[in-house]
Amino acid sequence: MMQIQITREQLQLIALVLCVPLQLFLTTYMGSNEVTRTYAISKLVGQLSELRESWFRVESWKIWCADILKEQLEQNFGLRFRDTGDSEDPNGECPALEVFKYRDENGYFGQSPDPRDTRPPNVKYRVGQVIKHLRFGYRGVIIGWDETARAPEAWIKEMHKNHKEWRKQPNYAILVDTRDRQVPQITYVPQENLEVIRHAKILHPSVEDYFEYFDGSQYLPRPWLRSIYKRD
């Protein structure tokens, strides 16, 4: 049998040739600017990582097999299994799902427990950044965001009024500094009404519920909050 030997130089040439259609694909289907391509690639990598976690880890198959066995035993033999509490946070904190559902069971106002596995390029600010409201002047810290406004329709009509564009841009949940508003508040603000300020700590009774500490520039989220905003 004839054997074909491929040299290192030939392999390099093949790799270079394959890069051309790959670059064309990225440009055509993922946008022409760097920000859009970065977002699309990040989203693709996230989906591949999720696929790997779901199907290519022994633990995932063990859980799947255990669930099937448990279901068969319950259906055929009438056995009932006690919940072992596996959903409890390993850090000893409240699970993120329960924390956010306590705030708002519908996930309105930046309180959804759904993980933000990617950061859309139009989301300018991050959880933990300290901001100032450009219209009302109060300070606060970001505890959540939605890519577009997620709130009851009646609330949007009342609060946005003549600014229909606000509902189509990122909106942020803000812990408001009690030195600016004495009653502790959480507001929900369109992106264009915010600016980041640095080296400023926020006073609010719930700050420690969301953040571990202030690093001099911004707040570092607790593990349960990081599990939702993985890219922030």
GROMACS .gro file of N, CA and C in nm, residues 7 10 39 45 54 61 82 93 120 126 150 175 178 190 205 211 224 230:
model
   54
    7THR      N    1   0.454   1.682   0.466
    7THR     CA    2   0.557   1.756   0.538
    7THR      C    3   0.494   1.866   0.623
   10GLN      N    4   0.368   2.155   0.418
   10GLN     CA    5   0.240   2.128   0.353
   10GLN      C    6   0.124   2.146   0.452
   39TYR      N    7  -1.875   3.915   1.999
   39TYR     CA    8  -1.997   3.869   2.066
   39TYR      C    9  -2.045   3.736   2.010
   45VAL      N   10  -1.884   2.989   2.152
   45VAL     CA   11  -1.802   2.918   2.249
   45VAL      C   12  -1.885   2.877   2.370
   54SER      N   13  -2.300   1.924   2.907
   54SER     CA   14  -2.423   1.844   2.911
   54SER      C   15  -2.401   1.700   2.865
   61TRP      N   16  -2.370   1.210   3.255
   61TRP     CA   17  -2.430   1.081   3.223
   61TRP      C   18  -2.472   1.007   3.349
   82ARG      N   19  -3.637   1.062   4.875
   82ARG     CA   20  -3.631   1.190   4.946
   82ARG      C   21  -3.538   1.284   4.871
   93GLU      N   22  -2.465   2.993   5.059
   93GLU     CA   23  -2.550   3.110   5.040
   93GLU      C   24  -2.681   3.068   4.976
  120PRO      N   25  -2.408   4.080   2.523
  120PRO     CA   26  -2.434   4.146   2.396
  120PRO      C   27  -2.350   4.273   2.384
  126ARG      N   28  -2.151   4.691   3.364
  126ARG     CA   29  -2.141   4.559   3.425
  126ARG      C   30  -2.193   4.562   3.570
  150ARG      N   31  -3.736   4.488   3.063
  150ARG     CA   32  -3.822   4.375   3.100
  150ARG      C   33  -3.901   4.418   3.224
  175LEU      N   34  -2.900   4.963   4.298
  175LEU     CA   35  -2.914   4.991   4.441
  175LEU      C   36  -2.878   5.138   4.462
  178THR      N   37  -2.824   5.562   4.986
  178THR     CA   38  -2.920   5.622   5.079
  178THR      C   39  -2.881   5.763   5.123
  190PRO      N   40  -3.274   5.307   3.211
  190PRO     CA   41  -3.221   5.288   3.076
  190PRO      C   42  -3.073   5.326   3.069
  205PRO      N   43  -2.848   4.927   5.266
  205PRO     CA   44  -2.852   4.810   5.356
  205PRO      C   45  -2.838   4.675   5.285
  211PHE      N   46  -2.275   4.179   4.714
  211PHE     CA   47  -2.132   4.193   4.685
  211PHE      C   48  -2.046   4.152   4.803
  224TRP      N   49  -2.319   3.367   4.409
  224TRP     CA   50  -2.450   3.341   4.348
  224TRP      C   51  -2.481   3.442   4.239
  230LYS      N   52  -2.197   3.571   3.437
  230LYS     CA   53  -2.065   3.508   3.427
  230LYS      C   54  -1.965   3.591   3.348
   0.00000   0.00000   0.00000
